[in-house]
CSV table of C-alpha atoms in Angstrom, one decimal:
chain,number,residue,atom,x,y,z
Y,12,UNK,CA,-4.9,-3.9,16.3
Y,13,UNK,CA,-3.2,-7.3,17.7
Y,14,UNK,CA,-1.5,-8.8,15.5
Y,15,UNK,CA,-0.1,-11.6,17.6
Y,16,UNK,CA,-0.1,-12.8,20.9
Y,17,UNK,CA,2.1,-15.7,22.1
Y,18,UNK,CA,3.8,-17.3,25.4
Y,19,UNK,CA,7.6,-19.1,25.1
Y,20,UNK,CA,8.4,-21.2,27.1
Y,21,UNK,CA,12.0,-22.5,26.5
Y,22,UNK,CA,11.8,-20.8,23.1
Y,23,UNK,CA,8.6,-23.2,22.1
Y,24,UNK,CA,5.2,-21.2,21.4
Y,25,UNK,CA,2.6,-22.1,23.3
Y,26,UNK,CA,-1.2,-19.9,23.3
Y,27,UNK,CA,-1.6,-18.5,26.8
Y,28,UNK,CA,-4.8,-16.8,28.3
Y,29,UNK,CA,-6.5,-14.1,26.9
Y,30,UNK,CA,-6.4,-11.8,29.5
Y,31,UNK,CA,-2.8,-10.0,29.5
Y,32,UNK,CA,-2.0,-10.1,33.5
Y,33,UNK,CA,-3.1,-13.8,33.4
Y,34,UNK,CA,-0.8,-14.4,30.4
Y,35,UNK,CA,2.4,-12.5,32.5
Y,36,UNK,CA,2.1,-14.3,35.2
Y,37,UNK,CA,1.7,-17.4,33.9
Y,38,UNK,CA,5.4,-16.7,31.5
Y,39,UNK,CA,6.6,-15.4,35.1
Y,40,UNK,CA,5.8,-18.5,36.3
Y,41,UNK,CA,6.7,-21.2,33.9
Y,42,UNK,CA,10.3,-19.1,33.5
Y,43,UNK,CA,9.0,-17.9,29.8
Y,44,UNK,CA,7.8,-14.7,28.6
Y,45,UNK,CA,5.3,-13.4,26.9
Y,46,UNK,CA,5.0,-11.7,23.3
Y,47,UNK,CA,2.4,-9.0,21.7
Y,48,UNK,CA,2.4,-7.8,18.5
Y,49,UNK,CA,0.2,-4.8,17.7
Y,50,UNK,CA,0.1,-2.4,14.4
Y,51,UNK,CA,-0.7,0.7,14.6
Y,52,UNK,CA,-2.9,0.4,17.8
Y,53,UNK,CA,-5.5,3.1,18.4
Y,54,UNK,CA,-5.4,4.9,22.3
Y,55,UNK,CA,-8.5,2.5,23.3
Y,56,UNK,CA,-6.2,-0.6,22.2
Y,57,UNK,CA,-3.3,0.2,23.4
Y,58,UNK,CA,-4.6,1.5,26.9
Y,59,UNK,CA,-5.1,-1.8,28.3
Y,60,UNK,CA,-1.6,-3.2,27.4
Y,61,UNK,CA,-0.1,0.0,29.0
Y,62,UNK,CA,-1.9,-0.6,32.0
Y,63,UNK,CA,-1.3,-4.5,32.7
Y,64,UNK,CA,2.7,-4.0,31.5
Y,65,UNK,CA,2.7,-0.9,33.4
Y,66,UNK,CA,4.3,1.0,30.3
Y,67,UNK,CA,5.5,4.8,31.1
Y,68,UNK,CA,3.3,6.8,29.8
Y,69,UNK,CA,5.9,8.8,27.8
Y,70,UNK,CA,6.9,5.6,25.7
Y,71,UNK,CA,3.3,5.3,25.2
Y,72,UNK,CA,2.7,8.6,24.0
Y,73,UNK,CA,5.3,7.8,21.6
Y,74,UNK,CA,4.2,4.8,20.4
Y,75,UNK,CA,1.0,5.7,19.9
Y,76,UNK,CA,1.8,9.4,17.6
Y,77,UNK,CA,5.1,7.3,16.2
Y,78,UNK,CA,6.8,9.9,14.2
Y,79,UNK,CA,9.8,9.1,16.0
Y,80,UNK,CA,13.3,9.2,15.8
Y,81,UNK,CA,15.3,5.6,16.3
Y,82,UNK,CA,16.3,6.0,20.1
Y,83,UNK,CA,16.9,3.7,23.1
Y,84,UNK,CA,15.0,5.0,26.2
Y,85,UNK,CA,15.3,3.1,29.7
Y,86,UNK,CA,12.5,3.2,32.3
Y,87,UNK,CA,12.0,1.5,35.7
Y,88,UNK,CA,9.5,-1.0,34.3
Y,89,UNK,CA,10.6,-1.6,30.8
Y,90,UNK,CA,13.1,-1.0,27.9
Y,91,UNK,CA,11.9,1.3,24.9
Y,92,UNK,CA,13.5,1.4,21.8
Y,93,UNK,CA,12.6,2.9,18.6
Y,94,UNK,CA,13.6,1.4,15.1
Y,95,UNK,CA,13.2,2.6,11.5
Y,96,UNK,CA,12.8,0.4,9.0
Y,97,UNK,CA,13.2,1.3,5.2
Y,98,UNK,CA,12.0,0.3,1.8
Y,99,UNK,CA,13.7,1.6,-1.4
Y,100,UNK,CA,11.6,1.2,-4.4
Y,101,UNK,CA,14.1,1.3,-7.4
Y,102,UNK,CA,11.4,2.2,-10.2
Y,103,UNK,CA,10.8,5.6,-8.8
Y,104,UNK,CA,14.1,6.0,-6.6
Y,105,UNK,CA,12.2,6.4,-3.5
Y,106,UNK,CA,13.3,5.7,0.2
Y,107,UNK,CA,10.3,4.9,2.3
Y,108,UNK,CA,10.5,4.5,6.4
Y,109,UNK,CA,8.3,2.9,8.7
Y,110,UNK,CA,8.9,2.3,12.9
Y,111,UNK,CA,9.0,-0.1,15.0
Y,112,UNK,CA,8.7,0.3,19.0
Y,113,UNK,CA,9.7,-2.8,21.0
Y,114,UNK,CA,9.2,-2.3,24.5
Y,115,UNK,CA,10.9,-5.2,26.6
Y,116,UNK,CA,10.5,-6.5,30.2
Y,117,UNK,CA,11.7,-9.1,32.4
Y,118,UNK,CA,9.1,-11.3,31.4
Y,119,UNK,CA,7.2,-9.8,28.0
Y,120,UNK,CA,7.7,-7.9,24.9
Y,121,UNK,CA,5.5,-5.7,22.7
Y,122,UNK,CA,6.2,-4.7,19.9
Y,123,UNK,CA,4.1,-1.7,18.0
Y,124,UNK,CA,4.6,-1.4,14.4
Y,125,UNK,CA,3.4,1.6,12.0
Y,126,UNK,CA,3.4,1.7,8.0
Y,127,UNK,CA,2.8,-0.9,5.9
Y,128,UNK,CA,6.1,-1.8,5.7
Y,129,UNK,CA,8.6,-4.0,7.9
Y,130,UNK,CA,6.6,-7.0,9.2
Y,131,UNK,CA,7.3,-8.5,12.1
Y,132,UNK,CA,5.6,-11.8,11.4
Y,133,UNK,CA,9.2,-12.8,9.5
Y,134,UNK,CA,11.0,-12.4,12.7
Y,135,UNK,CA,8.9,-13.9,14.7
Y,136,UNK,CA,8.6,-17.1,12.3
Y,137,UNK,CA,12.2,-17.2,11.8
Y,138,UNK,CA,12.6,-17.1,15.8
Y,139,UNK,CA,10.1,-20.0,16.0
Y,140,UNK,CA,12.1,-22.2,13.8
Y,141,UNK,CA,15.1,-21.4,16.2
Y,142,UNK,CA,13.8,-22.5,19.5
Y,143,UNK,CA,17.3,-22.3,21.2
Y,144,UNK,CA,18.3,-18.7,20.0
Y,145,UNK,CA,14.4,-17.8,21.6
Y,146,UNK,CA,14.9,-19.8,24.6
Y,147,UNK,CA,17.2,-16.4,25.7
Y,148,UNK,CA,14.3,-14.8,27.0
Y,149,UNK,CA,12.9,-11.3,25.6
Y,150,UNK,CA,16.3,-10.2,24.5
Y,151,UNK,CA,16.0,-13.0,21.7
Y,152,UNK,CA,13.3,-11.0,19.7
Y,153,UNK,CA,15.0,-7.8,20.7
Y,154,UNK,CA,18.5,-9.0,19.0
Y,155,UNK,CA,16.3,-10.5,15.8
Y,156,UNK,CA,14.5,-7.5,15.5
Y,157,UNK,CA,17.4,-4.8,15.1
Y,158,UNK,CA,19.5,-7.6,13.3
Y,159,UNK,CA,16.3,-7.6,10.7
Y,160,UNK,CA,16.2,-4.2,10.5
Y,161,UNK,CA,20.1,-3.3,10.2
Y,162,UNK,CA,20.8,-6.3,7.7
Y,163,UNK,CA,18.0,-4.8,5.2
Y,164,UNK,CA,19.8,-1.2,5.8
Y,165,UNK,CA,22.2,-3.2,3.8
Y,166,UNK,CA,20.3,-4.2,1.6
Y,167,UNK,CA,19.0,-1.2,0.5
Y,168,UNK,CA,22.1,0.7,0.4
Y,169,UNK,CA,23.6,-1.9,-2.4
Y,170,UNK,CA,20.7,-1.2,-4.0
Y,171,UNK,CA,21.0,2.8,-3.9
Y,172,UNK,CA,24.7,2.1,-4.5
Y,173,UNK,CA,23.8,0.2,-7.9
Y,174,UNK,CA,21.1,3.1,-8.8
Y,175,UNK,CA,23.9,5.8,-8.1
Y,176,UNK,CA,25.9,4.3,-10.6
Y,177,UNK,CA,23.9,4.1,-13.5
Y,178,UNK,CA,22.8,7.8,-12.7
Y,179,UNK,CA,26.4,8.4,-12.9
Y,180,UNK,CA,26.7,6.9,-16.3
Y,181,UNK,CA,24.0,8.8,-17.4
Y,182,UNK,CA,25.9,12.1,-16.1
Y,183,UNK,CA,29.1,11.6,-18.2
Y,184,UNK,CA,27.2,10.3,-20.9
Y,185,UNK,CA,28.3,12.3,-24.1
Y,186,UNK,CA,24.2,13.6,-24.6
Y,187,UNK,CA,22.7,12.4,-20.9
Y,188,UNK,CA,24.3,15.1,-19.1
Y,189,UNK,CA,22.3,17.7,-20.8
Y,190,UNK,CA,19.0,16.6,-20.1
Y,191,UNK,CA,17.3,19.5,-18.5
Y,192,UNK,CA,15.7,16.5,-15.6
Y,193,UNK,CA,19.3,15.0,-14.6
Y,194,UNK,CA,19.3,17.7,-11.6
Y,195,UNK,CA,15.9,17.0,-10.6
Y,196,UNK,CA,16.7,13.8,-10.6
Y,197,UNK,CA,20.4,14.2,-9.0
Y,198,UNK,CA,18.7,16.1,-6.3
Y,199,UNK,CA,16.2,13.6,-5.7
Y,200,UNK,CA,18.0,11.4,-5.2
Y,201,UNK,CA,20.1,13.4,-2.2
Y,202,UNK,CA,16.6,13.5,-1.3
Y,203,UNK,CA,15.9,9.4,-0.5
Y,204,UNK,CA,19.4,9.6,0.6
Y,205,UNK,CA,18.7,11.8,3.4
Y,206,UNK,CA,15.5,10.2,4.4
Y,207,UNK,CA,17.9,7.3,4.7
Y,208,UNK,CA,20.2,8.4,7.0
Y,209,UNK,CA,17.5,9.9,9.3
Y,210,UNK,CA,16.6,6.3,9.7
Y,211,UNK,CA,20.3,4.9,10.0
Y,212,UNK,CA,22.3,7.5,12.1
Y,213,UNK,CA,20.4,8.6,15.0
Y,214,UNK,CA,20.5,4.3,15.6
Y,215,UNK,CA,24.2,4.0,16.1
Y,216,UNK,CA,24.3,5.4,20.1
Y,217,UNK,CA,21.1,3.1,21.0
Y,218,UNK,CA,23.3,0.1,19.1
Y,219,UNK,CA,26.2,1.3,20.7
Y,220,UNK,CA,24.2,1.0,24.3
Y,221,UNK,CA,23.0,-2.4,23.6
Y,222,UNK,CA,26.3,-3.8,22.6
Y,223,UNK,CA,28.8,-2.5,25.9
Y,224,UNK,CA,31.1,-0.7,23.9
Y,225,UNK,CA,32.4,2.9,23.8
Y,226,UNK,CA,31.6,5.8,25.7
Y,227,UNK,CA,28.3,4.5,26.4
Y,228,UNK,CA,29.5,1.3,27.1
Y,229,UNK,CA,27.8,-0.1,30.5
Y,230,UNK,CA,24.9,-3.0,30.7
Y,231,UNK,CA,21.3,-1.8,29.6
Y,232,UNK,CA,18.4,-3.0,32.3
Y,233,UNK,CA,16.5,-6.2,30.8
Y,234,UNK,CA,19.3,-7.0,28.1
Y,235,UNK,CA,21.3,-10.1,29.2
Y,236,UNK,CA,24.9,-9.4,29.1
Y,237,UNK,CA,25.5,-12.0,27.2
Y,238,UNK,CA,23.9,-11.1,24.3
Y,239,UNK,CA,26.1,-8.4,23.8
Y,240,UNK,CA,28.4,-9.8,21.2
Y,241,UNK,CA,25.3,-10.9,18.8
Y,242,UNK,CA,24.4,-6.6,19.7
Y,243,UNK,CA,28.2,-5.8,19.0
Y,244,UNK,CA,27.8,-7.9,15.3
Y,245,UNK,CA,24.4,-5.5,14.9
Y,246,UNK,CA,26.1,-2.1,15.4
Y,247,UNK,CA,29.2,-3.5,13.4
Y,248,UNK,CA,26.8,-4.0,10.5
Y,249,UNK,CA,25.1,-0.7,11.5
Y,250,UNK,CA,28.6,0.6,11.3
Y,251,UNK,CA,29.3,-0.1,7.8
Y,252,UNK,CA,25.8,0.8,6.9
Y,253,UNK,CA,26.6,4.3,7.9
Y,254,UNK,CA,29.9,4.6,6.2
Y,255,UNK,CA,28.1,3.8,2.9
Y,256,UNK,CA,25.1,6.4,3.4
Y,257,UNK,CA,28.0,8.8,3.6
Y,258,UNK,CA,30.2,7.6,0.8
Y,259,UNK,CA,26.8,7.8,-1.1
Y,260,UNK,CA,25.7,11.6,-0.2
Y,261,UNK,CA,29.2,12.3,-1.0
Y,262,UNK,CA,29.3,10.9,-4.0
Y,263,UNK,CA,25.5,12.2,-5.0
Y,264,UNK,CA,27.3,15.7,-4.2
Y,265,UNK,CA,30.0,14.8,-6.4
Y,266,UNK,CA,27.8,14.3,-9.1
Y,267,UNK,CA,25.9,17.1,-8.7
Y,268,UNK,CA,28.8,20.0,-9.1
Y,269,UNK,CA,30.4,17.5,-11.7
Y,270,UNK,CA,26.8,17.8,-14.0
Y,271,UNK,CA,26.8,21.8,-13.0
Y,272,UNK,CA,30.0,22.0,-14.0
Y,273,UNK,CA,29.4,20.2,-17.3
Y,274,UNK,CA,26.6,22.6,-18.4
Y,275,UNK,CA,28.2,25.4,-17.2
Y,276,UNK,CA,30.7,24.2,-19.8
Y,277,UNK,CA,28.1,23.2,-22.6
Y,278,UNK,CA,27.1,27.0,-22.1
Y,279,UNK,CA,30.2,28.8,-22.7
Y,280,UNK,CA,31.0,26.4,-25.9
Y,281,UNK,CA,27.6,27.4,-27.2
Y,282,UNK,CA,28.3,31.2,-26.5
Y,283,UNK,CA,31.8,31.2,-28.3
Y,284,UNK,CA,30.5,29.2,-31.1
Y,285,UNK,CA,27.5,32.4,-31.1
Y,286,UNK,CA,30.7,35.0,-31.1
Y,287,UNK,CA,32.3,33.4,-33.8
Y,288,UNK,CA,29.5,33.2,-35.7
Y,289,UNK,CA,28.1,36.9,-34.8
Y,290,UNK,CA,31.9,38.1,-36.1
Y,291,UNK,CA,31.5,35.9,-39.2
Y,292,UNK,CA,28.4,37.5,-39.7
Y,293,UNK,CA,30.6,41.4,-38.6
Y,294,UNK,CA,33.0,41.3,-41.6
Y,295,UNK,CA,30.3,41.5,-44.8
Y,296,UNK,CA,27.7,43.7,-42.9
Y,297,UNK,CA,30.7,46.1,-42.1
Y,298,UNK,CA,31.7,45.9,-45.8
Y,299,UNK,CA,28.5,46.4,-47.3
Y,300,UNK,CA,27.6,49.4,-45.0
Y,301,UNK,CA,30.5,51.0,-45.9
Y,302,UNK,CA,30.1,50.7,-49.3
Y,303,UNK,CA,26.3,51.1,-48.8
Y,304,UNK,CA,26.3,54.6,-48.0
Y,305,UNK,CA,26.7,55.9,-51.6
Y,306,UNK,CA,28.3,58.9,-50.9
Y,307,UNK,CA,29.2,60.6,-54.7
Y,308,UNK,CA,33.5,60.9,-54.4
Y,309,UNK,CA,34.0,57.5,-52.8
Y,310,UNK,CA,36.7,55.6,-53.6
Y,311,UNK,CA,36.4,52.2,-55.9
Y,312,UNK,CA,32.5,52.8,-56.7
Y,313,UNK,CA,33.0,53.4,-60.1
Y,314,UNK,CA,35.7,50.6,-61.0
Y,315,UNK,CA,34.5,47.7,-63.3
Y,316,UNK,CA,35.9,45.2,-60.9
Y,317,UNK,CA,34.9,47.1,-57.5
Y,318,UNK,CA,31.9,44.5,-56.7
Y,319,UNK,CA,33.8,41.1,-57.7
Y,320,UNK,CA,36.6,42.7,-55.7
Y,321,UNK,CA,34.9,43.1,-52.5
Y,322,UNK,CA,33.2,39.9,-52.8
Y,323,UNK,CA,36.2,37.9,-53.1
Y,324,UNK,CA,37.7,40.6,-49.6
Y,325,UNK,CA,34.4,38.8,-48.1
Y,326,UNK,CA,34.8,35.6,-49.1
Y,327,UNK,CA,38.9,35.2,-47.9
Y,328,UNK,CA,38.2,36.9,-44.6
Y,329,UNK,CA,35.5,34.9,-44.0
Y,330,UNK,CA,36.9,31.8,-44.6
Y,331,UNK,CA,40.3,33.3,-42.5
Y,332,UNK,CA,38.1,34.0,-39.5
Y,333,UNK,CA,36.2,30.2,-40.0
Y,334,UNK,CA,40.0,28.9,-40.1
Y,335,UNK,CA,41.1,30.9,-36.7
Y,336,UNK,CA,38.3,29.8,-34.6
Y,337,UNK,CA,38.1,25.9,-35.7
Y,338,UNK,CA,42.1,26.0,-34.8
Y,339,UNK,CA,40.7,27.4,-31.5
Y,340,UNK,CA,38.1,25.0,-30.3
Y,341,UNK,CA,35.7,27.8,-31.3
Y,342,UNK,CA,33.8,26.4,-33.7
């Protein structure tokens, strides 16, 4: 459905005509643009915006299934890119992504968001209030946008960061470690991790792209040049976002063979404290079967003090044996 449908002119909204081609060539005109915001448009919807921006029909494809990974694509007509926001809910430690497609002309932008998540109407409010950052032209909303989406990427991962740490307490916690759901949960958690660096990664090279720098450095079609420092601040952000989704896996892995370890460890106290006990158990059973077999010439059976005698043998190795293994940790 259309969500939104504006003209700017000199980054002031003003309602245009409803008819898309009217509505471009009246923002060609006036020196504006013009901007549409759809969610989750069905093939009938989104037809006749394809046709009067003349969208390739590959972006449209993709816009239309979504399911996409964040990517910068550059046609003759039109810019595409592909952004994924997230949502971390910290009740159930869950990463939730949605996507955004922006594609972005000389004169018009449409945007095409999916999931319930990530409105657009902020942005768009927040570029209203600043009529001379809109006044740029499309690549205004396209620079709001990413900086939206990216600035919440940090967001969530101080808010993953502070979750990791309590999970971590819990760990090395003296009886949390050895709760049998603290590796369900530790994986889990690797889990949303890695559902957030599907959304964060593959964004560096289109952020790279749009901001002239590296490898990939050279001027994108329909982006003003200079807008490429407020693009370079973006993908500096996007930077440290990344750094922090990897110091977090790491440190989820850390976690993970540090809480193995600890049971493996829990494990082999409980089995020498069974071994000490089993050989506890050893001394008196091997006693009384020796003296249990009542053969007729055996030694000590018929002296008056042969029972208190190998009761008290029982009682000093036992308590010998109880002394050995407390000395060693055993017990």
């Amino acid at each position: 459905m259309i969500v939104d449908c504006a003209i700017y002119r000199e980054g002031h909204r003003s309602e245009g005509p409803e008819d898309f081609s009217d509505a471009l060539a009246e923002a060609r005109s006036a020196g504006g643009f013009v901007w549409i915001g759809l969610h989750e448009p069905t093939e009938d919807e989104f037809a006749l915006v394809s046709q009067e921006f003349a969208l390739h029909p590959l972006a449209v494809e993709d816009a239309l299934k979504a399911h996409q990974r964040p990517k910068l694509e550059v046609y003759d007509d039109s810019l595409f890119l592909v952004l994924k926001p997230v949502e971390y809910e910290p009740n159930s430690d869950t990463v939730s992504s949605g996507e955004i497609m922006v594609f972005l002309g000389d004169a018009f932008v449409v945007t095409v968001r999916h999931s319930g998540g990530a409105p657009l109407k902020a942005v768009r409010s927040r570029l209203e209030r600043e009529p001379e950052l809109l006044g740029k032209g499309p690549t205004s909303v396209l620079y709001a946008i990413a900086d939206a989406a990216v600035d919440h990427y940090l967001e969530v991962a101080t808010e993953l960061q502070n979750d990791l740490e309590e999970l971590e307490a819990e760990v090395f916690s003296p009886d949390g470690g050895g709760s049998r759901h603290t590796a369900s949960r530790i994986y889990n958690f690797k889990r949303q991790i890695l559902e957030f660096r599907r959304a964060t990664g593959p964004l560096a090279l289109p952020m790279t792209r749009l901001a002239g720098v590296g490898t990939f450095g050279m001027r994108v079609p329909f982006v003003e040049e200079k807008a490429q420092p407020f693009f370079r601040d973006v993908h500096d952000h996007l930077t440290r976002v990344n750094e922090s989704v990897e110091g977090l896996d790491r440190l989820v892995s850390d976690i993970l063979s540090a809480h193995l370890a600890q049971m493996s460890v829990r494990q082999n106290d409980d089995m020498r404290k069974i071994s000490a006990w089993a050989a506890m158990a050893a001394v008196p059973t091997m006693l009384a079967g020796i003296y249990g077999m009542n053969f007729t010439h055996m030694p000590e059976l018929r002296w008056v003090w042969s029972y208190p005698a190998v009761i008290a043998v029982m009682a000093v190795l036992e308590v010998l044996l109880y002394r050995l293994f407390k000395r060693r940790g055993w017990m």
